Coordinates of N, CA, C and O in Angstrom, one line a residue:
T225 N -8.2 10.2 6.8 CA -9.4 9.0 6.9 C -9.5 7.0 5.8 O -8.7 7.3 4.7
R226 N -9.8 5.9 7.3 CA -9.2 4.8 6.5 C -10.7 4.2 5.4 O -11.7 4.1 6.3
R227 N -10.4 4.4 5.0 CA -12.1 3.6 3.7 C -11.8 2.3 3.4 O -10.3 2.0 3.1
S228 N -12.6 1.5 3.0 CA -12.4 0.1 2.4 C -11.6 -0.4 0.9 O -10.6 -0.9 0.6
S229 N -11.5 0.6 0.3 CA -11.1 0.5 -1.0 C -9.5 1.3 -0.6 O -8.7 0.8 -0.9
D230 N -8.7 1.5 0.1 CA -7.6 2.1 1.2 C -7.0 0.2 1.7 O -6.4 0.1 0.9
L231 N -8.1 -0.2 2.0 CA -7.1 -1.7 1.9 C -7.2 -3.4 1.0 O -6.4 -3.4 1.4
Q232 N -8.0 -2.1 -0.5 CA -6.9 -3.3 -1.6 C -6.5 -2.7 -2.0 O -5.9 -3.5 -3.2
Q233 N -5.5 -1.0 -2.1 CA -4.1 -1.0 -2.5 C -3.2 -2.1 -3.1 O -3.1 -2.7 -3.8
G234 N -3.0 -2.5 -1.4 CA -1.9 -3.8 -1.9 C -1.7 -4.4 -3.2 O -1.5 -4.8 -3.7
A235 N -3.1 -5.6 -3.0 CA -3.3 -6.6 -4.5 C -3.7 -5.6 -5.4 O -3.2 -5.5 -7.0
N236 N -4.1 -3.9 -6.0 CA -4.2 -3.3 -6.5 C -2.8 -2.7 -7.0 O -1.9 -3.3 -7.8
Q237 N -2.4 -2.6 -5.8 CA -0.9 -2.2 -6.4 C 0.8 -3.7 -6.7 O 1.4 -2.9 -8.2
S238 N 0.0 -4.2 -6.5 CA 1.0 -6.1 -6.7 C 0.1 -5.6 -8.5 O 1.5 -6.3 -9.5
M239 N -0.6 -6.1 -9.0 CA -1.4 -6.3 -10.0 C -0.9 -5.1 -11.2 O -0.3 -5.5 -12.7
Q240 N -0.6 -4.0 -10.3 CA -0.1 -2.3 -11.6 C 1.5 -3.0 -11.5 O 1.8 -2.3 -12.7
D241 N 1.8 -3.0 -10.4 CA 4.1 -3.0 -10.9 C 3.4 -4.4 -12.0 O 3.8 -4.2 -12.0
G242 N 2.5 -5.6 -11.7 CA 3.1 -7.1 -12.5 C 3.2 -6.3 -14.4 O 3.5 -6.4 -15.5
L243 N 2.1 -5.4 -14.7 CA 1.1 -4.4 -15.2 C 2.6 -3.4 -16.0 O 2.9 -4.3 -17.9
D244 N 3.1 -3.2 -15.3 CA 4.0 -2.7 -15.2 C 5.3 -3.3 -15.8 O 6.1 -2.6 -17.1
L245 N 6.3 -3.5 -15.2 CA 6.7 -4.7 -15.1 C 6.3 -5.3 -16.9 O 7.6 -5.3 -17.3
G246 N 5.6 -6.1 -17.2 CA 5.1 -6.6 -18.7 C 5.1 -5.8 -19.8 O 5.6 -6.1 -20.3
L247 N 4.1 -4.5 -19.4 CA 4.9 -3.3 -20.7 C 6.5 -3.4 -20.8 O 6.7 -2.9 -20.9
A248 N 7.4 -2.9 -20.1 CA 8.3 -3.0 -20.0 C 8.9 -3.7 -20.5 O 10.2 -3.7 -21.4
L249 N 8.8 -5.0 -20.4 CA 9.8 -6.0 -21.1 C 9.0 -5.9 -22.7 O 10.2 -6.5 -23.3
V250 N 7.9 -6.6 -22.8 CA 8.1 -6.1 -23.9 C 7.8 -5.0 -25.0 O 7.5 -5.8 -26.5
G251 N 7.6 -3.7 -24.3 CA 8.8 -3.1 -25.2 C 9.7 -2.4 -25.0 O 10.4 -1.7 -25.9
S252 N 11.0 -3.6 -24.6 CA 12.3 -3.8 -25.3 C 12.9 -4.7 -26.1 O 12.1 -5.8 -25.5
P253 N 14.2 -5.0 -26.1 CA 14.4 -6.1 -27.2 C 15.2 -6.8 -25.9 O 15.5 -6.1 -24.6
P254 N 15.1 -7.8 -25.4 CA 15.5 -8.9 -25.2 C 17.1 -8.3 -24.6 O 17.2 -7.9 -22.8
S255 N 18.0 -7.5 -25.3 CA 18.9 -7.2 -25.1 C 18.2 -5.8 -23.6 O 20.5 -5.3 -23.1
E256 N 17.9 -5.5 -23.8 CA 17.6 -4.5 -22.7 C 17.1 -4.2 -21.8 O 16.4 -3.4 -21.2
W257 N 16.5 -5.6 -21.8 CA 15.4 -6.1 -20.4 C 16.9 -6.0 -18.8 O 15.2 -5.5 -18.2
Q258 N 17.7 -6.0 -18.8 CA 18.2 -5.6 -17.8 C 17.5 -4.4 -16.6 O 17.5 -4.1 -16.3
S259 N 18.3 -3.5 -18.3 CA 18.5 -1.5 -17.9 C 16.5 -1.6 -17.5 O 16.1 -1.1 -17.0
A260 N 15.3 -2.3 -18.5 CA 14.3 -1.5 -18.3 C 13.6 -3.0 -17.2 O 12.9 -2.1 -16.3
I261 N 14.1 -3.4 -16.5 CA 13.9 -4.4 -14.6 C 14.2 -2.7 -13.9 O 14.0 -2.6 -13.6
T262 N 15.4 -2.9 -14.6 CA 15.7 -1.6 -13.7 C 15.2 -0.9 -13.4 O 14.7 0.1 -11.6
H263 N 15.2 0.3 -14.5 CA 13.9 1.5 -14.5 C 12.7 1.3 -13.7 O 12.0 1.7 -13.0
F264 N 12.6 0.2 -14.0 CA 10.4 -0.8 -13.0 C 10.4 -0.3 -11.9 O 9.8 0.0 -11.4
E265 N 11.7 -1.7 -11.5 CA 12.7 -0.3 -9.9 C 12.4 0.0 -9.5 O 12.0 0.0 -8.1
Q266 N 13.4 0.6 -10.3 CA 13.5 2.3 -9.4 C 11.7 3.0 -8.7 O 11.9 3.3 -8.0
V267 N 11.6 2.6 -9.8 CA 10.0 3.6 -10.3 C 9.1 2.6 -9.2 O 8.1 3.2 -8.5
M268 N 9.3 1.5 -9.3 CA 7.9 0.3 -8.7 C 8.4 0.6 -6.6 O 8.2 1.0 -6.0
F269 N 9.6 1.3 -6.2 CA 10.3 1.4 -5.1 C 9.8 3.3 -4.5 O 9.4 2.9 -3.5
A270 N 10.0 3.8 -5.3 CA 9.9 5.4 -5.3 C 8.3 5.1 -4.6 O 7.4 6.1 -4.0
R271 N 7.7 4.1 -5.6 CA 6.1 3.8 -5.4 C 5.5 3.6 -4.0 O 3.9 4.0 -3.7
G272 N 6.5 2.8 -3.5 CA 6.0 1.7 -2.6 C 6.6 2.5 -1.4 O 5.8 2.2 -0.1
G273 N 6.5 3.9 -1.1 CA 8.0 4.4 -0.5 C 6.3 5.0 0.3 O 6.6 4.7 1.8
A274 N 6.3 5.0 0.1 CA 4.2 5.9 0.5 C 3.5 4.2 1.8 O 3.8 5.0 2.9
A275 N 3.6 3.8 0.8 CA 2.7 2.6 1.8 C 3.4 2.1 2.9 O 3.3 2.1 3.8
A276 N 5.3 1.6 2.5 CA 5.7 1.0 3.2 C 6.1 1.5 4.5 O 5.8 1.5 5.6
S277 N 5.4 3.3 4.4 CA 6.0 4.2 5.3 C 5.0 3.7 6.4 O 4.4 4.1 7.4
E278 N 3.0 3.7 6.4 CA 2.7 3.2 7.0 C 2.1 2.2 7.4 O 1.9 2.6 7.9
S279 N 2.9 1.4 6.9 CA 3.2 -0.1 7.6 C 3.9 0.2 8.3 O 3.4 -0.8 9.5
E280 N 4.4 0.7 8.4 CA 6.0 0.7 9.9 C 5.2 1.8 10.3 O 5.1 1.4 12.2
T281 N 4.1 2.8 10.3 CA 3.7 4.0 11.7 C 2.4 2.6 12.0 O 2.3 2.5 13.3
N282 N 1.9 2.0 11.6 CA 0.1 1.4 11.8 C 1.5 -0.2 12.7 O 1.0 -0.7 13.4
S283 N 2.8 -0.3 12.0 CA 3.3 -1.9 13.0 C 3.5 -1.0 14.7 O 3.8 -1.9 15.6
T284 N 4.3 -0.2 14.6 CA 4.3 0.5 15.7 C 2.3 0.5 16.7 O 3.6 0.5 17.9
M285 N 2.3 1.3 16.3 CA 1.2 1.4 16.6 C 0.7 0.8 17.7 O 0.2 0.3 17.8
F286 N 0.7 -1.2 17.0 CA -0.4 -1.7 17.4 C 1.4 -2.1 17.8 O 1.2 -4.0 19.1
K287 N 2.3 -1.8 18.2 CA 3.2 -2.6 20.0 C 3.4 -1.9 21.0 O 3.9 -1.7 21.9
K288 N 2.6 -0.4 21.0 CA 1.8 0.3 22.4 C 1.5 -0.1 23.0 O 1.1 -1.1 22.9
H289 N 1.7 -0.3 24.5 CA 0.7 0.1 25.5 C 0.0 0.0 25.9 O -1.4 -0.5 26.5
D290 N -0.5 0.5 25.2 CA -1.6 1.0 25.0 C -3.1 1.2 23.4 O -4.0 1.7 23.0
A291 N -2.0 -0.4 22.6 CA -2.1 -0.1 21.8 C -3.9 -0.7 21.7 O -3.8 -0.3 19.9
A292 N -4.7 -1.2 22.1 CA -6.0 -1.5 22.0 C -6.5 -0.3 21.4 O -8.3 0.4 21.3
Q293 N -6.8 0.7 22.2 CA -7.1 1.6 23.1 C -6.9 3.1 21.2 O -7.8 3.3 20.6
V294 N -5.8 2.7 21.4 CA -5.3 3.8 20.1 C -6.3 2.9 18.5 O -6.8 3.3 17.9
F295 N -6.2 1.7 18.9 CA -6.6 0.7 17.2 C -8.2 1.6 17.7 O -8.5 1.6 16.4
A296 N -8.8 1.1 18.3 CA -10.5 1.0 18.8 C -10.8 3.2 18.0 O -12.0 3.5 17.4
K297 N -10.0 3.9 18.8 CA -10.7 5.0 18.3 C -9.8 5.3 16.7 O -10.0 6.6 15.8
W298 N -9.0 4.7 16.1 CA -8.7 4.9 14.5 C -9.9 4.5 14.0 O -10.2 4.4 13.0
M299 N -10.2 3.0 14.3 CA -11.3 2.4 13.7 C -12.5 3.2 13.8 O -13.1 3.3 13.1
S300 N -13.1 3.9 14.6 CA -14.0 4.8 14.6 C -13.7 5.6 13.7 O -14.9 6.4 13.3
D301 N -12.5 6.7 13.7 CA -12.7 7.7 13.0 C -12.1 7.5 11.9 O -12.8 7.7 10.8
A302 N -12.0 6.1 11.9 CA -11.9 6.0 9.8 C -13.4 5.2 9.5 O -13.6 5.6 8.2
F303 N -14.2 4.6 10.5 CA -16.4 4.7 9.9 C -16.8 5.1 10.0 O -17.3 5.2 10.1
A304 N -15.8 7.3 10.7 CA -17.1 7.7 11.7 C -17.8 8.5 9.6 O -17.2 8.3 8.8
G305 N -19.0 8.3 9.6 CA -19.9 8.8 8.8 C -20.1 7.7 8.0 O -21.9 7.8 7.1
V306 N -20.0 6.6 8.1 CA -20.1 5.1 6.9 C -21.5 4.6 7.4 O -21.9 4.6 8.7
P307 N -23.3 5.4 7.2 CA -24.1 4.6 7.8 C -23.5 3.1 8.6 O -23.9 1.5 7.6
G308 N -24.8 2.7 9.8 CA -24.7 1.6 9.9 C -23.3 1.3 10.8 O -23.8 0.3 11.6
A309 N -22.1 2.2 10.6 CA -20.9 1.4 11.0 C -20.9 1.9 12.4 O -20.6 0.8 13.5
D310 N -21.6 2.6 13.4 CA -22.3 2.3 15.0 C -23.2 2.3 15.2 O -22.8 1.8 16.5
G311 N -24.0 0.4 14.8 CA -24.2 -0.2 15.4 C -25.2 -0.1 15.2 O -26.5 -1.3 15.5
E312 N -25.6 1.0 14.7 CA -27.8 1.5 15.1 C -28.2 1.2 13.9 O -27.4 1.0 13.0

């Protein structure tokens, strides 16, 4: 199920990427920055693969003929058990 903390992951991931890149550069002499950037990018792309896959799945879901019904069920499942989410 999807929680509100999952929705913040994109911003958190961007901040983590910036921190990791900064640390990679600070920890390397300028002559090794290109190597540090290349290593950082490999790690970043591997880490981002799961998020990209989820995004593609969501994009496909919203393009289906029954997207409204699928989305309504997805939201209902995501907030199942959350106090007040059922409108009562």
